[in-house]
Amino acid sequence: MATFLYRLGRLAFRRRHFVALIWVALLTLAGVGAASAPAAGNTSFSIPGTEAQKAFDLLEQRFPGMSADGATARVVFKAPSGEKMTDKADKATVEKTVKELKSGSEVVSVADPYTGHAVSKNGTIAYASVKYKVSGMELEDSSKDALKEAAQHARDAGLTVEVGGDALQATPETGNSEVIGIAVAAVVLVITFGSLLAAGFPLLTAIIGVGIGVSTITALAKALDLGTTTSTLASMIGLAVGIDYALFIVSRYRAELAEGREREEAAGRAVGTAGSAVVFAGLTVVIALVGLSVVDIPMLTKMGVAAAGTVAVAVLIALTLIPALLGYAGRRIKPAGQKSKLLGGGRKPKQPGRPNMGTRWASFVVRRPVAVLLLGVIGLGAAAVPAASLELGLPDDGSQPVSTTQRRAYDLLSEGFGPGFNGPLMVVVDAKGSDNPKAAFTKVGAEIKGLKDIVTVTPAMPNKAGDTATITVIPDSKPSSTTTEDLVHAIRDKGEGITSATDAKVLVTGSTAMNIDFSQKLNDALLPYLALVVGLAFLLLIVVFRSILVPLKAALGFLLSVLAALGAVVAVFQWGWLSSLFNVEQTGPIMSMMPIFMVGVVFGLAMDYEVFLVTRMREAYVHGEKPTQAVVTGFKYSARVVTAAAIIMIAVFSGFIGSSESMIKMIGFGLAVAVFFDAFIVRMAIVPAVLALLGKRAWWLPRWLDRALPDVDVEGEGLRTAEDRRDADPDGERELVRV
């Protein structure tokens, strides 16, 4: 591996014009494809195999004009103080609004509040339900504008009007998150390299990689049903790893220059050593992201595969474009330890020969490994305690900021009709196999009415064929509560008995039931996904480190950091600790995707630091240093760069905390905290402490396994052997370059 990448690095350095041209052509091609591709909305949402999805599919067949998955809107009206919605003037305003809403080209139906019993008992609040032909993700802007205009006309008439439902679903605003992340990354890179030019290379290549990845996603969005969330994840991950991978190779290049090597040779060795770590770190990220397909939710699978493709592009750019750019830079890139004149280069160090911070820290850890290990484990364990109270769910309009019309509509409906009104359950009765469908419909309604925590059960509404009916159930509690979840399970349990008695199938669906099934499916997939991802990466790390205990330690450390990060997420977003600091307006259940999403993304990123840091230790050990000294050497050359890489990732993810969407805010916070815990506590403290305690045992591998594993030579031992041959026979260098 190291020898092949060494040759690739030298080739890219020499043929830099050709390499640069290829990447510019790919970026242009992707950009043209994105510009000419038809516009696509958010990806469609389905959960194969769940009861809620089966019910939706059944409704599409038996109620063809119903548009079961069509967008819905609830236009909520509140009368001025001292008035009621039944007053003549207010009623006329509502009826005029209903008539205006019906004129939309994508509207299926609009329910009049006065004929549909949609006025609250005290008469102050009413609502009109609007049903559309297409989902909220596919709804045209003209339909959304018409909905907003109708609501505004009613406001102008003196009513308080808010609009809830998914019809006004909009792409969340993340502000200047990516710009902020890039700005922080630029500052960190300049401090790390002491050179504006060297700092610019990782930024430039990361932007090119993200540009190619996101443009390709945009170009294929319509054909593959990819949405805006797919490109958001790809840009978030691609930007972070793209900067980090380039950072490691440029840093190693400067280190090779400091040892007196020629620039082409230094570029080859940088790609051969640090590039090997980049390849395997990238593979772990790709494994983690592609592994999301195990969950069997198309949306997650597409997001994972698209982000994995962007990571693969980042790896290829780091291995080829970075050495090409280094060739263009020439002597303007200084060896490690030297700064450009603009940033204070040429000055004598105040304390020449003093060990750097990484060396001093590692020396401290190997002298007191037990204390550092206990402190790190206890600290992360304390942070993980809130995770024991983790409650999962999906955000609804009740989790929106209070400034949004969706949230205000949610609050008005809760005030007028009760909290459960915002999450009605739809019970679908399939009586096609029943001898008496009408009796089956009646029995289902009666059985459901006997359950607790229910406000209303509507009469069954059969289709034209009379073999299928829908029953609407209004729970007594809000959609995201555990009480509503228990009610869904109770109805399904009743359905099993009804099926055996009447041969009619009872299915529960609706957005609330869909969210419950989604959360359950994610919970069921978490352990298999964790076993697959950690298992494959464990095998990969055995090949990289040629050790059993080092990969095991890496996996256990990752689990500890993820649990601690989940604990922090629960403390802020569920318990409300420091919620004002992060602008969390509404606490509640943690997004059900969060655990599996954090496992996938954070595991891949955590293994980056493990590979970059420990391969340098492994390299020193293979080249003859004692185990504890190898730990110190690894930190001497890698700690500064790993620290910079972690700060950059934290900055990129933290930028998304400013999003107006609670889901993206939560993801940004969770990933930033997880990277902080993993990089600075697990990899910088626990890892060196464990390796110091294990000594030579850390690198133990059974002989039979050693013989069976391929020799990927990540530490570059083959390059050292080749260098020794060249010292003995100068002509050998020319032979090596020709290969």
XYZ file of N, CA and C in Angstrom, residues 9-188:
540
model
N 1.957 9.446 -5.434
C 2.267 10.803 -4.991
C 3.339 11.455 -5.847
N 4.394 10.712 -6.180
C 5.451 11.259 -7.024
C 4.945 11.519 -8.438
N 4.108 10.611 -8.929
C 3.545 10.787 -10.267
C 2.681 12.045 -10.322
N 1.822 12.246 -9.308
C 0.971 13.433 -9.269
C 1.808 14.703 -9.143
N 2.898 14.636 -8.391
C 3.788 15.782 -8.233
C 4.403 16.172 -9.575
N 4.866 15.151 -10.336
C 5.525 15.419 -11.625
C 4.514 15.801 -12.703
N 3.368 15.119 -12.730
C 2.361 15.356 -13.768
C 1.241 16.248 -13.220
N 1.633 17.287 -12.525
C 0.652 18.130 -11.825
C -0.325 18.817 -12.777
N 0.140 19.212 -13.975
C -0.766 19.869 -14.917
C -1.894 18.917 -15.325
N -1.538 17.686 -15.587
C -2.516 16.681 -16.010
C -3.505 16.386 -14.884
N -2.984 16.223 -13.661
C -3.838 15.913 -12.506
C -4.804 17.068 -12.229
N -4.297 18.289 -12.239
C -5.145 19.454 -11.981
C -6.230 19.576 -13.046
N -5.841 19.303 -14.291
C -6.810 19.387 -15.390
C -7.946 18.382 -15.207
N -7.609 17.174 -14.759
C -8.629 16.142 -14.540
C -9.646 16.609 -13.501
N -9.162 17.140 -12.381
C -10.073 17.539 -11.310
C -10.901 18.764 -11.700
N -10.300 19.689 -12.425
C -11.067 20.842 -12.907
C -12.159 20.377 -13.874
N -11.816 19.417 -14.732
C -12.792 18.882 -15.683
C -13.938 18.188 -14.953
N -13.612 17.403 -13.912
C -14.659 16.714 -13.144
C -15.571 17.708 -12.433
N -14.976 18.762 -11.859
C -15.771 19.789 -11.180
C -16.684 20.500 -12.177
N -16.140 20.814 -13.348
C -16.941 21.482 -14.385
C -18.079 20.586 -14.855
N -17.759 19.321 -15.065
C -18.763 18.357 -15.526
C -19.908 18.240 -14.524
N -19.528 18.107 -13.227
C -20.543 17.987 -12.181
C -21.367 19.268 -12.081
N -20.705 20.424 -12.210
C -21.410 21.699 -12.142
C -22.401 21.879 -13.274
N -21.987 21.515 -14.485
C -22.888 21.605 -15.638
C -24.071 20.657 -15.468
N -23.791 19.446 -14.972
C -24.870 18.485 -14.730
C -25.871 18.987 -13.716
N -25.362 19.639 -12.641
C -26.256 20.174 -11.612
C -27.091 21.335 -12.146
N -26.454 22.189 -12.973
C -27.153 23.358 -13.501
C -28.249 22.977 -14.492
N -28.013 21.901 -15.244
C -28.975 21.502 -16.274
C -29.988 20.468 -15.790
N -29.802 19.952 -14.588
C -30.709 18.917 -14.079
C -32.044 19.526 -13.660
N -33.132 18.787 -13.792
C -34.435 19.301 -13.338
C -34.454 19.440 -11.824
N -35.186 20.422 -11.353
C -35.257 20.668 -9.915
C -35.948 19.512 -9.214
N -35.480 19.215 -8.014
C -36.081 18.133 -7.219
C -36.306 18.628 -5.809
N -37.403 18.203 -5.204
C -37.696 18.579 -3.829
C -37.012 17.644 -2.860
N -37.494 17.637 -1.628
C -36.964 16.713 -0.644
C -37.310 15.282 -1.024
N -36.485 14.349 -0.573
C -36.715 12.953 -0.897
C -38.025 12.448 -0.283
N -38.685 11.553 -0.992
C -39.930 10.980 -0.472
C -39.630 10.116 0.742
N -40.628 9.991 1.608
C -40.418 9.301 2.877
C -41.282 8.051 2.927
N -40.652 6.910 3.146
C -41.396 5.654 3.311
C -40.625 4.758 4.262
N -41.360 3.893 4.935
C -40.745 2.964 5.894
C -41.223 1.564 5.541
N -40.567 0.890 4.619
C -41.017 -0.434 4.178
C -41.136 -1.422 5.336
N -42.205 -2.219 5.296
C -42.375 -3.286 6.274
C -43.115 -2.905 7.529
N -43.382 -1.615 7.744
C -44.080 -1.208 8.966
C -45.591 -1.205 8.738
N -46.340 -1.290 9.829
C -47.798 -1.321 9.722
C -48.341 -0.007 9.173
N -47.756 1.103 9.613
C -48.228 2.397 9.142
C -48.047 2.533 7.627
N -46.931 2.037 7.104
C -46.690 2.114 5.667
C -47.637 1.190 4.895
N -47.877 0.000 5.443
C -48.812 -0.930 4.804
C -50.204 -0.325 4.715
N -50.584 0.413 5.770
C -51.895 1.055 5.769
C -51.964 2.157 4.711
N -50.891 2.940 4.585
C -50.846 3.981 3.558
C -50.975 3.371 2.164
N -50.250 2.283 1.951
C -50.306 1.615 0.640
C -51.705 1.073 0.361
N -52.352 0.551 1.416
C -53.707 0.021 1.254
C -54.693 1.145 0.912
N -54.534 2.295 1.564
C -55.406 3.430 1.284
C -55.261 3.901 -0.164
N -54.048 3.863 -0.690
C -53.816 4.248 -2.083
C -54.598 3.336 -3.036
N -54.694 2.044 -2.669
C -55.399 1.086 -3.523
C -56.912 1.204 -3.383
N -57.403 1.283 -2.142
C -58.848 1.214 -1.894
C -59.538 2.588 -1.946
N -58.765 3.668 -1.714
C -59.308 5.030 -1.788
C -58.483 5.824 -2.803
N -58.584 5.516 -4.086
C -57.699 6.105 -5.094
C -57.737 7.625 -5.155
N -58.837 8.243 -4.826
C -58.901 9.704 -4.892
C -58.574 10.384 -3.587
N -58.199 9.611 -2.580
C -58.001 10.159 -1.249
C -56.659 10.863 -1.083
N -55.648 10.456 -1.887
C -54.280 10.995 -1.751
C -53.812 10.844 -0.314
N -53.686 9.588 0.111
C -53.365 9.305 1.513
C -52.072 9.951 1.964
N -51.094 10.025 1.041
C -49.828 10.627 1.424
C -49.731 12.082 0.977
N -50.887 12.674 0.589
C -50.891 14.063 0.158
C -50.673 15.013 1.317
N -50.218 16.203 0.984
C -49.969 17.218 2.010
C -51.279 17.661 2.655
N -51.177 18.086 3.883
C -52.342 18.608 4.593
C -51.992 19.953 5.208
N -53.006 20.770 5.352
C -52.834 22.057 6.037
C -54.045 22.284 6.914
N -53.797 22.834 8.072
C -54.891 23.240 8.952
C -54.798 24.749 9.132
N -55.779 25.431 8.564
C -55.834 26.881 8.713
C -56.659 27.161 9.967
N -55.990 27.634 11.014
C -56.621 27.800 12.333
C -57.006 29.264 12.521
N -58.274 29.493 12.899
C -58.805 30.846 13.098
C -59.110 31.045 14.581
N -58.803 32.234 15.081
C -59.181 32.590 16.452
C -59.880 33.941 16.421
N -61.028 33.997 17.057
C -61.823 35.223 17.054
C -61.178 36.285 17.936
N -61.379 37.549 17.635
C -60.875 38.618 18.499
C -61.483 38.518 19.896
N -60.849 39.151 20.848
C -61.311 39.098 22.234
C -62.764 39.581 22.340
N -63.574 38.773 23.029
C -64.978 39.118 23.209
C -65.875 38.638 22.094
N -65.316 38.072 21.036
C -66.122 37.572 19.926
C -66.012 36.049 19.837
N -66.883 35.462 19.001
C -66.848 34.028 18.757
C -66.820 33.771 17.257
N -66.309 32.591 16.904
C -66.207 32.245 15.487
C -67.577 32.041 14.846
N -68.622 31.922 15.667
C -69.983 31.759 15.126
C -70.661 33.099 14.866
N -70.008 34.212 15.255
C -70.570 35.533 14.952
C -70.642 35.727 13.446
N -71.589 36.487 13.012
C -71.870 36.607 11.578
C -70.660 37.085 10.770
N -70.002 38.139 11.242
C -68.879 38.705 10.482
C -67.711 37.728 10.409
N -67.397 37.097 11.541
C -66.274 36.158 11.583
C -66.576 34.921 10.741
N -67.817 34.469 10.808
C -68.204 33.302 10.014
C -68.101 33.595 8.521
N -68.480 34.801 8.135
C -68.396 35.179 6.723
C -66.943 35.220 6.251
N -66.056 35.681 7.108
C -64.628 35.726 6.763
C -64.078 34.321 6.554
N -64.452 33.404 7.443
C -63.974 32.023 7.333
C -64.502 31.375 6.057
N -65.785 31.567 5.771
C -66.376 30.958 4.570
C -65.739 31.509 3.296
N -65.400 32.795 3.313
C -64.715 33.394 2.171
C -63.325 32.783 2.001
N -62.650 32.537 3.130
C -61.317 31.933 3.087
C -61.385 30.501 2.561
N -62.384 29.758 2.998
C -62.562 28.379 2.535
C -62.780 28.355 1.027
N -63.596 29.263 0.542
C -63.850 29.341 -0.903
C -62.567 29.662 -1.661
N -61.759 30.544 -1.103
C -60.487 30.917 -1.738
C -59.528 29.733 -1.762
N -59.509 28.953 -0.690
C -58.611 27.795 -0.605
C -58.980 26.725 -1.625
N -60.282 26.567 -1.905
C -60.736 25.523 -2.825
C -60.300 25.768 -4.266
N -59.890 26.975 -4.585
C -59.545 27.307 -5.965
C -58.163 26.812 -6.380
N -57.387 26.276 -5.455
C -56.040 25.810 -5.777
C -56.047 24.606 -6.709
N -55.107 24.576 -7.663
C -55.073 23.488 -8.655
C -54.675 22.148 -8.043
N -53.924 22.167 -6.949
C -53.474 20.918 -6.327
C -54.334 20.523 -5.124
N -55.384 21.271 -4.868
C -56.242 21.008 -3.710
C -57.243 19.904 -4.032
N -57.328 18.919 -3.139
C -58.307 17.843 -3.281
C -59.618 18.234 -2.601
N -59.505 18.731 -1.379
C -60.713 19.100 -0.640
C -60.378 20.108 0.445
N -61.391 20.877 0.843
C -61.281 21.810 1.964
C -62.508 21.610 2.843
N -62.295 21.283 4.107
C -63.412 21.018 5.023
C -63.851 22.319 5.692
N -65.094 22.647 5.529
C -65.661 23.845 6.156
C -65.792 23.599 7.660
N -65.280 24.513 8.500
C -65.357 24.302 9.955
C -66.774 24.158 10.481
N -67.733 24.840 9.828
C -69.100 24.876 10.366
C -69.916 23.646 9.986
N -69.522 22.966 8.936
C -70.221 21.732 8.571
C -69.451 20.502 9.042
N -68.189 20.685 9.410
C -67.355 19.556 9.830
C -67.097 19.507 11.318
N -67.910 20.265 12.103
C -67.772 20.268 13.568
C -66.336 20.604 13.981
N -65.772 21.637 13.351
C -64.392 22.026 13.637
C -64.330 23.372 14.341
N -65.295 23.590 15.248
C -65.299 24.798 16.076
C -65.189 24.344 17.534
N -64.317 24.994 18.303
C -64.111 24.588 19.694
C -65.369 24.800 20.524
N -65.441 24.145 21.673
C -66.639 24.210 22.515
C -66.950 25.627 22.968
N -65.898 26.405 23.256
C -66.154 27.783 23.704
C -66.364 28.739 22.533
N -66.253 28.222 21.294
C -66.565 29.001 20.106
C -65.510 30.002 19.680
N -64.351 30.020 20.308
C -63.343 31.042 19.982
C -62.360 30.589 18.902
N -62.234 29.275 18.674
C -61.243 28.759 17.729
C -61.920 27.805 16.750
N -61.535 27.902 15.485
C -62.037 26.991 14.450
C -60.899 26.707 13.475
N -61.071 25.661 12.698
C -60.019 25.347 11.722
C -60.640 24.765 10.457
N -59.953 24.983 9.346
C -60.341 24.403 8.060
C -59.234 23.470 7.611
N -59.572 22.217 7.300
C -58.581 21.238 6.852
C -58.490 21.271 5.331
N -57.270 21.385 4.821
C -57.024 21.416 3.378
C -56.229 20.173 3.004
N -56.688 19.460 1.996
C -56.019 18.245 1.532
C -55.518 18.474 0.109
N -54.249 18.077 -0.131
C -53.634 18.279 -1.445
C -53.383 16.944 -2.149
N -53.210 17.015 -3.470
C -52.986 15.818 -4.276
C -51.602 15.232 -4.070
N -50.622 16.075 -3.792
C -49.233 15.632 -3.684
C -48.729 15.882 -2.269
N -47.582 15.268 -1.947
C -47.009 15.422 -0.613
C -46.442 16.829 -0.437
N -46.212 17.195 0.819
C -45.658 18.512 1.111
C -44.301 18.727 0.479
N -43.564 17.634 0.252
C -42.252 17.734 -0.367
C -42.349 18.036 -1.862
N -43.511 17.713 -2.462
C -43.691 17.899 -3.905
C -44.618 19.063 -4.239
N -45.161 19.701 -3.232
C -46.129 20.777 -3.436
C -45.460 21.964 -4.125
N -46.123 22.504 -5.141
C -45.558 23.630 -5.881
C -45.591 24.907 -5.036
N -44.665 25.805 -5.338
C -44.582 27.061 -4.589
C -45.860 27.886 -4.756
N -46.496 27.785 -5.929
C -47.724 28.555 -6.160
C -48.833 28.138 -5.196
N -48.897 26.840 -4.881
C -49.909 26.358 -3.929
C -49.608 26.861 -2.522
N -48.336 26.870 -2.161
C -47.947 27.376 -0.837
C -48.244 28.870 -0.733
N -47.948 29.603 -1.804
C -48.214 31.047 -1.798
C -49.711 31.330 -1.683
N -50.515 30.536 -2.386
C -51.965 30.721 -2.319
C -52.482 30.472 -0.907
N -51.918 29.467 -0.236
C -52.302 29.162 1.143
C -51.953 30.332 2.073
N -50.764 30.877 1.898
C -50.339 32.008 2.736
C -51.190 33.242 2.481
N -51.516 33.489 1.215
C -52.325 34.660 0.869
C -53.732 34.562 1.452
N -54.325 33.364 1.385
C -55.665 33.180 1.950
C -55.660 33.450 3.454
N -54.620 32.958 4.134
C -54.513 33.200 5.582
C -54.338 34.694 5.870
N -53.545 35.384 5.041
C -53.307 36.812 5.254
C -54.580 37.629 5.031
N -55.389 37.239 4.050
C -56.653 37.940 3.809
C -57.573 37.838 5.030
N -57.584 36.669 5.676
C -58.402 36.500 6.881
C -57.843 37.328 8.037
N -56.519 37.446 8.098
C -55.907 38.286 9.143
C -56.307 39.747 8.934
N -56.265 40.150 7.666
C -56.623 41.539 7.365
C -58.055 41.849 7.776
N -58.894 40.817 7.843
C -60.295 41.001 8.244
C -60.463 41.045 9.758
N -59.371 40.855 10.498
C -59.427 40.992 11.956
C -59.262 39.721 12.753
N -59.145 38.556 12.090
C -58.979 37.297 12.813
C -57.497 36.990 13.039
N -57.225 36.201 14.067
C -55.896 35.617 14.247
C -55.868 34.322 13.447
N -54.939 34.213 12.503
C -54.897 33.051 11.612
C -53.484 32.481 11.561
N -53.364 31.178 11.778
C -52.081 30.473 11.675
C -52.292 29.203 10.852
N -51.217 28.727 10.229
C -51.310 27.559 9.341
C -50.374 26.461 9.829
N -50.955 25.303 10.112
C -50.160 24.146 10.520
C -50.188 23.057 9.460
N -49.574 21.922 9.762
C -49.514 20.819 8.806
C -48.236 20.854 7.996
N -48.104 19.896 7.073
C -46.864 19.769 6.313
C -46.899 20.484 4.966
N -47.991 21.193 4.667
C -48.084 21.875 3.372
C -47.080 23.016 3.260
N -46.760 23.642 4.384
C -45.791 24.742 4.368
C -44.404 24.279 4.768
N -44.178 22.993 4.620
C -42.862 22.448 4.935
C -41.810 23.164 4.095
N -40.769 23.666 4.751
C -39.750 24.437 4.039
C -38.370 23.898 4.376
N -37.426 24.162 3.480
C -36.044 23.770 3.734
C -35.514 24.597 4.892
N -35.001 23.969 5.950
C -34.527 24.718 7.111
C -33.359 25.631 6.763
N -33.313 26.767 7.454
C -32.210 27.696 7.248
C -31.087 27.369 8.216
N -29.886 27.223 7.669
C -28.719 26.949 8.516
C -27.866 28.186 8.695
N -28.326 29.307 8.146
C -27.555 30.527 8.276
C -26.258 30.436 7.488
N -25.209 30.987 8.063
C -23.900 30.974 7.410
C -23.014 29.887 8.014
N -23.624 28.734 8.310
C -22.911 27.678 9.032
C -21.661 27.224 8.316
N -21.766 26.931 7.012
C -20.610 26.425 6.288
C -19.535 27.502 6.173
N -19.952 28.757 5.996
C -18.991 29.852 5.904
C -18.242 30.003 7.221
N -18.987 29.913 8.329
C -18.357 30.020 9.651
C -17.362 28.884 9.853
N -17.771 27.661 9.479
C -16.877 26.513 9.620
C -15.602 26.677 8.816
N -15.734 27.154 7.577
C -14.557 27.354 6.726
C -13.664 28.451 7.295
N -14.275 29.521 7.828
C -13.487 30.618 8.399
C -12.663 30.136 9.597
N -13.306 29.371 10.488
C -12.576 28.834 11.647
C -11.488 27.876 11.184
N -11.813 27.031 10.190
C -10.820 26.096 9.657
C -9.624 26.844 9.093
N -9.869 27.963 8.407
C -8.771 28.744 7.832
C -7.843 29.268 8.917
N -8.421 29.785 9.993
C -7.602 30.302 11.095
C -6.763 29.186 11.720
N -7.411 28.029 11.952
C -6.694 26.895 12.565
C -5.561 26.425 11.660
